[in-house]
Coordinates of C-alpha atoms in Angstrom, one line a residue:
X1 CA -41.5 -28.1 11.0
X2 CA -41.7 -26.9 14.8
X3 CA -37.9 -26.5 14.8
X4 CA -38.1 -24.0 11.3
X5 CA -41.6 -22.2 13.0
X6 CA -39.3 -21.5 16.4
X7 CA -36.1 -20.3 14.0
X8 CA -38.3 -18.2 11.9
X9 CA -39.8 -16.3 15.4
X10 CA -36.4 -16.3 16.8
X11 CA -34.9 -14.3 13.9
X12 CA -38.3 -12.1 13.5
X13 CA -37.5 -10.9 17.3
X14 CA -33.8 -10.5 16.8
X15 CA -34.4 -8.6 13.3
X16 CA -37.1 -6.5 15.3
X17 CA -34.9 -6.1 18.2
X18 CA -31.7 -4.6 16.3
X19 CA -34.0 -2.1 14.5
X20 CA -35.3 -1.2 17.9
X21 CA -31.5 -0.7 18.7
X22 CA -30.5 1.1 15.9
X23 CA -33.3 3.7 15.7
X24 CA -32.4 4.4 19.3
X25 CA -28.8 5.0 18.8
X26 CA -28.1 5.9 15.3
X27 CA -31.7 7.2 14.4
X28 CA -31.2 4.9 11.4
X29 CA -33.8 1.9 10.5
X30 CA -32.2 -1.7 9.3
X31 CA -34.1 -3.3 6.3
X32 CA -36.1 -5.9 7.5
X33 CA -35.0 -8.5 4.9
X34 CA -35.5 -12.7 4.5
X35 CA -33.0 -15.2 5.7
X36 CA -29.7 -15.5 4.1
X37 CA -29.9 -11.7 2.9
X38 CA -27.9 -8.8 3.2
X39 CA -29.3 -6.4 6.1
X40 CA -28.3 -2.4 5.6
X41 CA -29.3 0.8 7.3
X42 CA -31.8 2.6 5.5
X43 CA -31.3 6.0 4.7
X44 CA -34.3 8.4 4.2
X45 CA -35.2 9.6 0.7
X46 CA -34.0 13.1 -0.5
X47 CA -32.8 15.0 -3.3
X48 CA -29.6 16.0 -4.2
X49 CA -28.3 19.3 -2.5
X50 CA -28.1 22.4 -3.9
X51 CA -24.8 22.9 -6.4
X52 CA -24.9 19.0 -7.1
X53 CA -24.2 18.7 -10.7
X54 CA -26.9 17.4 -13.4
X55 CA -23.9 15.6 -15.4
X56 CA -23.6 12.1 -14.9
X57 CA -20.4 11.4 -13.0
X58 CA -18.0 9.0 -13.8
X59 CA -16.4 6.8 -10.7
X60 CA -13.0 7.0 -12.2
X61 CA -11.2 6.8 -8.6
X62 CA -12.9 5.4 -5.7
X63 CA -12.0 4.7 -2.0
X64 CA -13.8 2.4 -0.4
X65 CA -13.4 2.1 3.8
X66 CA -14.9 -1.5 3.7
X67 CA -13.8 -1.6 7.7
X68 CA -14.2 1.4 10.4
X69 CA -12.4 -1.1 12.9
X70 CA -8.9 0.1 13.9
X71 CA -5.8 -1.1 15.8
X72 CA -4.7 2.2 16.4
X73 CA -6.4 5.6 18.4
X74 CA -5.7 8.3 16.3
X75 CA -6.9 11.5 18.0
X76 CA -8.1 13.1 14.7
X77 CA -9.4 9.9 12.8
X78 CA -12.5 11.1 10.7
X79 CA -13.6 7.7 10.0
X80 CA -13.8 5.6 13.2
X81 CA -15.5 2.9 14.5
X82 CA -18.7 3.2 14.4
X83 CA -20.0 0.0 13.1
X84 CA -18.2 -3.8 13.0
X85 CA -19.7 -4.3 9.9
X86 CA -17.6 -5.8 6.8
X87 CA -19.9 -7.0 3.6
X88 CA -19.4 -10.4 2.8
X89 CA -16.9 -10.6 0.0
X90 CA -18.9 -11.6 -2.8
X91 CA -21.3 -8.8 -2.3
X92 CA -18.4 -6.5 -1.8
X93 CA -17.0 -8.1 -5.5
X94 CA -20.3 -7.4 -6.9
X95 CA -20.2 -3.9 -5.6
X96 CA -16.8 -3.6 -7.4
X97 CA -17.8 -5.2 -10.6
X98 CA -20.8 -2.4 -10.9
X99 CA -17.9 0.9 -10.3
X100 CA -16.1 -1.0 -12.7
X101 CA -18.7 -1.2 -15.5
X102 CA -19.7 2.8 -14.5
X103 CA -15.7 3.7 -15.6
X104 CA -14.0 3.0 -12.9
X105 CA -10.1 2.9 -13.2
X106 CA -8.6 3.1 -9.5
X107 CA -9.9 1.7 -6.3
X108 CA -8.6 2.5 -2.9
X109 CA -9.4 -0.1 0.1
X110 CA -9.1 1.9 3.5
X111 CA -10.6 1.9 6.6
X112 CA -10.2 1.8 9.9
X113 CA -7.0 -0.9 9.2
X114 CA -7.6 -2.7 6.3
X115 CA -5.3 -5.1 7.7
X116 CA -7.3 -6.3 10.1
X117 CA -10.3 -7.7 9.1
X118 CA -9.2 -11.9 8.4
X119 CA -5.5 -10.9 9.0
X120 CA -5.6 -8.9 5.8
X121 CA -6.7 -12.1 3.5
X122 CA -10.3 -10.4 2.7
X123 CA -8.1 -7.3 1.5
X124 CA -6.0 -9.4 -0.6
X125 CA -8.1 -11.5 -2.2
X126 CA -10.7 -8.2 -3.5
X127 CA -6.7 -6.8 -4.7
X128 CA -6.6 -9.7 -6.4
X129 CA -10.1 -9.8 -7.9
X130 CA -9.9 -6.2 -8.5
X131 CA -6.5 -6.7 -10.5
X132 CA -7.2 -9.8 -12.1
X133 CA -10.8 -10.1 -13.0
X134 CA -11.7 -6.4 -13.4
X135 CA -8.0 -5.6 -14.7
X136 CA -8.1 -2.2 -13.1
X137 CA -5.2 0.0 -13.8
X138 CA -4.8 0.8 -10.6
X139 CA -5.0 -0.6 -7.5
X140 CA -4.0 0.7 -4.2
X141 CA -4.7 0.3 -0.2
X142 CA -4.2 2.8 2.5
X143 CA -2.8 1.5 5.9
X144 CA -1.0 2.3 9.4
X145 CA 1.2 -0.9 8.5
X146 CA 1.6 -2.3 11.7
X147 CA -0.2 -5.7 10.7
X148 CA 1.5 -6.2 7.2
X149 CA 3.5 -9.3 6.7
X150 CA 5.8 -10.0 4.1
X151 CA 3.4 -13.5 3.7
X152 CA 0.9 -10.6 2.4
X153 CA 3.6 -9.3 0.1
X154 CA 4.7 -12.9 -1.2
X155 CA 0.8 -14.0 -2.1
X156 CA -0.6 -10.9 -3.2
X157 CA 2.2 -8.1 -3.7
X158 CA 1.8 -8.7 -7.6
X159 CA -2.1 -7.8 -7.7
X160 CA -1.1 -4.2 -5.7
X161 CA 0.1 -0.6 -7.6
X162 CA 0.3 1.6 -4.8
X163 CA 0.7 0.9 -0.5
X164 CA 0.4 4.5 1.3
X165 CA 1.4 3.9 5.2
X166 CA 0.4 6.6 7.5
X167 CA 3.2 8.3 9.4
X168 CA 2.3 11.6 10.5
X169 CA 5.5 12.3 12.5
X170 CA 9.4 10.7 12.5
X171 CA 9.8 11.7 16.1
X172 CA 7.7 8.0 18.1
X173 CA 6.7 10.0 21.1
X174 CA 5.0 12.6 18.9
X175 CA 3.6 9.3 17.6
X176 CA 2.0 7.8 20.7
X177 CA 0.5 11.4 21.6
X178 CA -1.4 11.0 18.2
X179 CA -2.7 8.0 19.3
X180 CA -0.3 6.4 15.8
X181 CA 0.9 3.3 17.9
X182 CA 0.3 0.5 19.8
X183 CA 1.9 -0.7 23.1
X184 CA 5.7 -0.8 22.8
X185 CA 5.8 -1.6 19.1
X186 CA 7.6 0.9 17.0
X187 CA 5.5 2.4 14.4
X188 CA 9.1 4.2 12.1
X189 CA 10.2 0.6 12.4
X190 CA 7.5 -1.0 10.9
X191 CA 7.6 1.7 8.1
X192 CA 11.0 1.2 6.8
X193 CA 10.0 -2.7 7.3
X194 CA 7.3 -2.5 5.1
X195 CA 9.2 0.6 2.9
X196 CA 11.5 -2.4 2.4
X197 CA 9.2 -4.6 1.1
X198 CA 7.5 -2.1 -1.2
X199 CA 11.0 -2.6 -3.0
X200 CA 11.6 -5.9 -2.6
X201 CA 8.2 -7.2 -4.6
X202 CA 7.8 -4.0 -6.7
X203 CA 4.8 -2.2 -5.1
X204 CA 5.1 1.8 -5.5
X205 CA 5.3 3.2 -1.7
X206 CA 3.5 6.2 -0.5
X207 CA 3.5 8.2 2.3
X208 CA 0.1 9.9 4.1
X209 CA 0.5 12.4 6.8
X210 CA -1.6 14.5 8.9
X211 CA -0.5 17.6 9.5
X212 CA -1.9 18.9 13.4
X213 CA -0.6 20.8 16.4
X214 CA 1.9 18.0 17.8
X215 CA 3.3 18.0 14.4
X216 CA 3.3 21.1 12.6
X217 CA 6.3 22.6 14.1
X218 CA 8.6 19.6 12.7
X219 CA 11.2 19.4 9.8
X220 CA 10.2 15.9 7.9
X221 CA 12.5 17.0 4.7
X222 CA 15.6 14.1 5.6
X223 CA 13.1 11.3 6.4
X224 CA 10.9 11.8 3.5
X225 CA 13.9 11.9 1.2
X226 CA 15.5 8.9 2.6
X227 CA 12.5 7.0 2.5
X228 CA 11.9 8.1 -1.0
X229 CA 8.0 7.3 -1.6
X230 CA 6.7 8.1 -5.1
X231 CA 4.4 10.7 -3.4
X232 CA 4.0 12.3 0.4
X233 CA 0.2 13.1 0.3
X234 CA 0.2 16.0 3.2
X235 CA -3.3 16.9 4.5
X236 CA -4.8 19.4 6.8
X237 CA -6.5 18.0 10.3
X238 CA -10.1 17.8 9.4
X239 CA -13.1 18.1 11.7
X240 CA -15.9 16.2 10.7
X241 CA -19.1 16.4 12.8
X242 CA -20.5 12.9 13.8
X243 CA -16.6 11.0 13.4
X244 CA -14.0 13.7 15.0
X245 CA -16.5 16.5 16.5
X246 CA -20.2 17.0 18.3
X247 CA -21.9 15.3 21.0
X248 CA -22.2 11.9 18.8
X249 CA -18.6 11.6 17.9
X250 CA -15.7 8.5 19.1
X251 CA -13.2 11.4 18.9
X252 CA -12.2 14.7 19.7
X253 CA -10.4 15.9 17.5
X254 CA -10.7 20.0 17.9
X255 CA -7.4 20.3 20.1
X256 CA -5.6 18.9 16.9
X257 CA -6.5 21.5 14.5
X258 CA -4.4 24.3 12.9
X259 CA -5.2 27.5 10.9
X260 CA -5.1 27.7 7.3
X261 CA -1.9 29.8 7.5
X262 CA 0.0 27.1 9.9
X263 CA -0.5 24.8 7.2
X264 CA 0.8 26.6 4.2
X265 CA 3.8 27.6 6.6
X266 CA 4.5 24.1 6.7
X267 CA 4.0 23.3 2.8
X268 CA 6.5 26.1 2.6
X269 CA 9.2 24.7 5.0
X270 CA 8.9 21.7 2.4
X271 CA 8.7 23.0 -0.5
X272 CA 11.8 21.3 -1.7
X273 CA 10.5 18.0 -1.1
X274 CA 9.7 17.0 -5.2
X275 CA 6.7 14.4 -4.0
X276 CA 4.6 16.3 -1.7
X277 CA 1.5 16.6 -2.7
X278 CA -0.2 19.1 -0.2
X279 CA -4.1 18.8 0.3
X280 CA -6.0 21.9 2.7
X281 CA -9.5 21.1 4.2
X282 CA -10.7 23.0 0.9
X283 CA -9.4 20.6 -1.3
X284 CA -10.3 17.2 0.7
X285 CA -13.4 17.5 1.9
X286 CA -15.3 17.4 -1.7
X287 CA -12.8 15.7 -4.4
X288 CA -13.1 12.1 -2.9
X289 CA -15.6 9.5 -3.6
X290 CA -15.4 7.6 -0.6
X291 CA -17.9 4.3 0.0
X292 CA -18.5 3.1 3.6
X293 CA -18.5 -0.3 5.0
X294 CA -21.9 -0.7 3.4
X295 CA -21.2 1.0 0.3
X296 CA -22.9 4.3 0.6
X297 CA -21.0 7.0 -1.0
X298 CA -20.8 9.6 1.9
X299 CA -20.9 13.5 0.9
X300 CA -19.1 15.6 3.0
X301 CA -20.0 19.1 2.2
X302 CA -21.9 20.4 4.9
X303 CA -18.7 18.8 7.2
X304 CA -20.3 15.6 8.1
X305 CA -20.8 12.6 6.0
X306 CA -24.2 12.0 4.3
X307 CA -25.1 8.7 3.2
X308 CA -26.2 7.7 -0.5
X309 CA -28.2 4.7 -0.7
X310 CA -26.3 1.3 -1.3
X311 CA -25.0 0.6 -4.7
X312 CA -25.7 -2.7 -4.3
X313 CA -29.3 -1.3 -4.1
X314 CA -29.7 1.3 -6.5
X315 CA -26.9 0.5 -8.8
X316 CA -23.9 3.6 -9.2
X317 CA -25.2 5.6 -11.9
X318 CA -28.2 6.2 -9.2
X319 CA -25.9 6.4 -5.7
X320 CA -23.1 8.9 -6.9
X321 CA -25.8 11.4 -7.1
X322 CA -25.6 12.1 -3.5
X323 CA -22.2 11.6 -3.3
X324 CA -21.3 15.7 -3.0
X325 CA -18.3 14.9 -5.3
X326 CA -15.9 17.9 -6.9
X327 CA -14.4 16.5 -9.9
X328 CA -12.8 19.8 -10.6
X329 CA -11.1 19.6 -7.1
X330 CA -10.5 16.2 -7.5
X331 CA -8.4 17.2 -10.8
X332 CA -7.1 20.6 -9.0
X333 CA -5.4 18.7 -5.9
X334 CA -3.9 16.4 -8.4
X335 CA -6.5 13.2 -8.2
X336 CA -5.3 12.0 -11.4
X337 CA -1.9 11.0 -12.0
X338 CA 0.6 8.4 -13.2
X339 CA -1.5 5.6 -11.0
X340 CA -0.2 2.1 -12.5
X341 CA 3.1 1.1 -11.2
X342 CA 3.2 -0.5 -14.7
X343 CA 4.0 2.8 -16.3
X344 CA 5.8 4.5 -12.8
X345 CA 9.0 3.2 -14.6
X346 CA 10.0 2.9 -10.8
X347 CA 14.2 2.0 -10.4
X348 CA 13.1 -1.0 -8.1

């Protein structure tokens, strides 16, 4: 009995003490919950923002960062490490299950590195949940694929549609002044490693780049044909305040933007390249649904990233309210395509 009185004070002070922390540096309070539970920031009550939409939405394709921890420094990265925080999996399934039963079709596992977290075996095994028990039709995971294995590929390569490696330049210096490496590893040799693999266990490969200052300038058309990925999504560097910009930020990312006509210049240089699929600030920053590590949807609009409450707390239908999501940009920047590799008809 004395030893469970002095455990129950012990955690009172260290629950007390971590709210104490997090008001002071995040302005946030944690719910003060029992023993064994799950403990998430609490976000302050409001109402939907002006232009939300009355209509219920329907999570049809969802990205969910369950990890801002990274391997890599990316100068621009809009969602950094802010938090160590991963859910334990079986809340994290349970948060899956409810998208699923509000119409979900595709989720998206990001981060920071996916890979990362348990050597990518918490990232396989929700793949494998979502593919198996949910029987998804699409699957996919977005990566810098320095810490994939072709172990991953043998145990859960079946469960996966679509990998998208990050590569924002062919050129490895250009690279490392990104911040897209780490040490002396090569980050092109790891892609075509892991291009390989795609192949080899029938995953459809996918190609992200950010499109900035050090890279704008440079002619991607032979590498991106070579490489062959079943689409090369192209974005415009993003500022968002609180991740890449402002005083409370873990980046600065202002010295990597480009103008609106910089962009389209290089759209145009690549406009014979069949798979781009070219996204401006315009059309990113409102036609995602995007979940942090504690399953918030975030909104974006007023260029930071709002949190919803927890769907694990107030159930989807409730969240995706406050989620500041586009669905006619989501349609417009081409959201909704051919996502199953099961009907890709992909020459493997």
């Amino acid at each position: 009995m004395l030893m469970q009185f002095c455990f129950k004070n012990v955690h009172s002070f260290l629950s007390a003490l971590l709210g104490w922390i997090c008001m002071r540096v995040y302005g946030t309070q944690v719910q003060q919950t029992p023993i064994g539970r799950i403990s998430r920031p609490k976000t302050h009550s409001k109402e939907p923002k002006e232009g939300s939409s009355n209509q219920l939405t329907t999570p049809s394709s969802v990205n969910y960062h369950f990890t801002r921890q990274c391997n890599y420094k990316c100068g621009f990265c809009f969602h950094t490490a802010k938090t160590s925080f991963v859910l334990p999996i079986e809340e994290a399934k349970r948060g899956l299950r409810l998208l699923k039963e509000s119409g979900m079709e595709k989720m998206n596992f990001s981060g920071g590195e996916p890979f990362l977290h348990e050597r990518g075996n918490f990232l396989g095994e929700l793949v494998k949940y979502c593919k198996q028990e949910l029987q998804l039709p699409s699957v996919s995971i977005v990566s810098n694929g320095s810490l994939i294995t072709e172990t991953w590929f043998q145990k859960y390569g079946d469960y996966l549609d679509i990998l998208a490696v990050s590569c924002d330049s062919f050129n490895e210096d250009t690279n490392k002044v990104i911040g897209r490496g780490q040490g002396r590893k090569s980050h092109l040799d790891k892609l075509h490693k892991v291009r390989n693999w795609c192949r080899d266990y029938k995953v459809a490969f996918k190609i992200n780049s950010v499109i900035n200052t050090y890279n704008v300038d440079e002619d991607m058309t032979e590498q991106i044909t070579d490489l062959n990925p079943v689409r090369w999504k192209v974005f415009q560097c993003l500022l968002i305040e609180g991740e890449n910009a402002g005083e409370n930020s873990l980046r600065e990312a202002e010295k990597f933007i480009i103008s609106d006509q910089q962009f389209q210049d290089f759209l145009d240089h690549h406009q014979n390249v069949k798979c781009l699929v070219p996204e401006s600030n315009q059309k990113m920053r409102d036609s995602y649904l995007i979940l942090d590590e504690y399953m918030r949807f975030l909104d974006c609009r007023e260029g930071r990233k709002d949190p919803s409450k927890s769907i694990l707390d107030v159930g989807v239908e409730e969240a995706i309210k406050f989620s500041g999501f586009d669905e006619k940009m989501f349609l417009i920047r081409g959201g909704k395509y051919v996502w199953s590799k099961a009907d890709m008809k992909l020459d493997w």
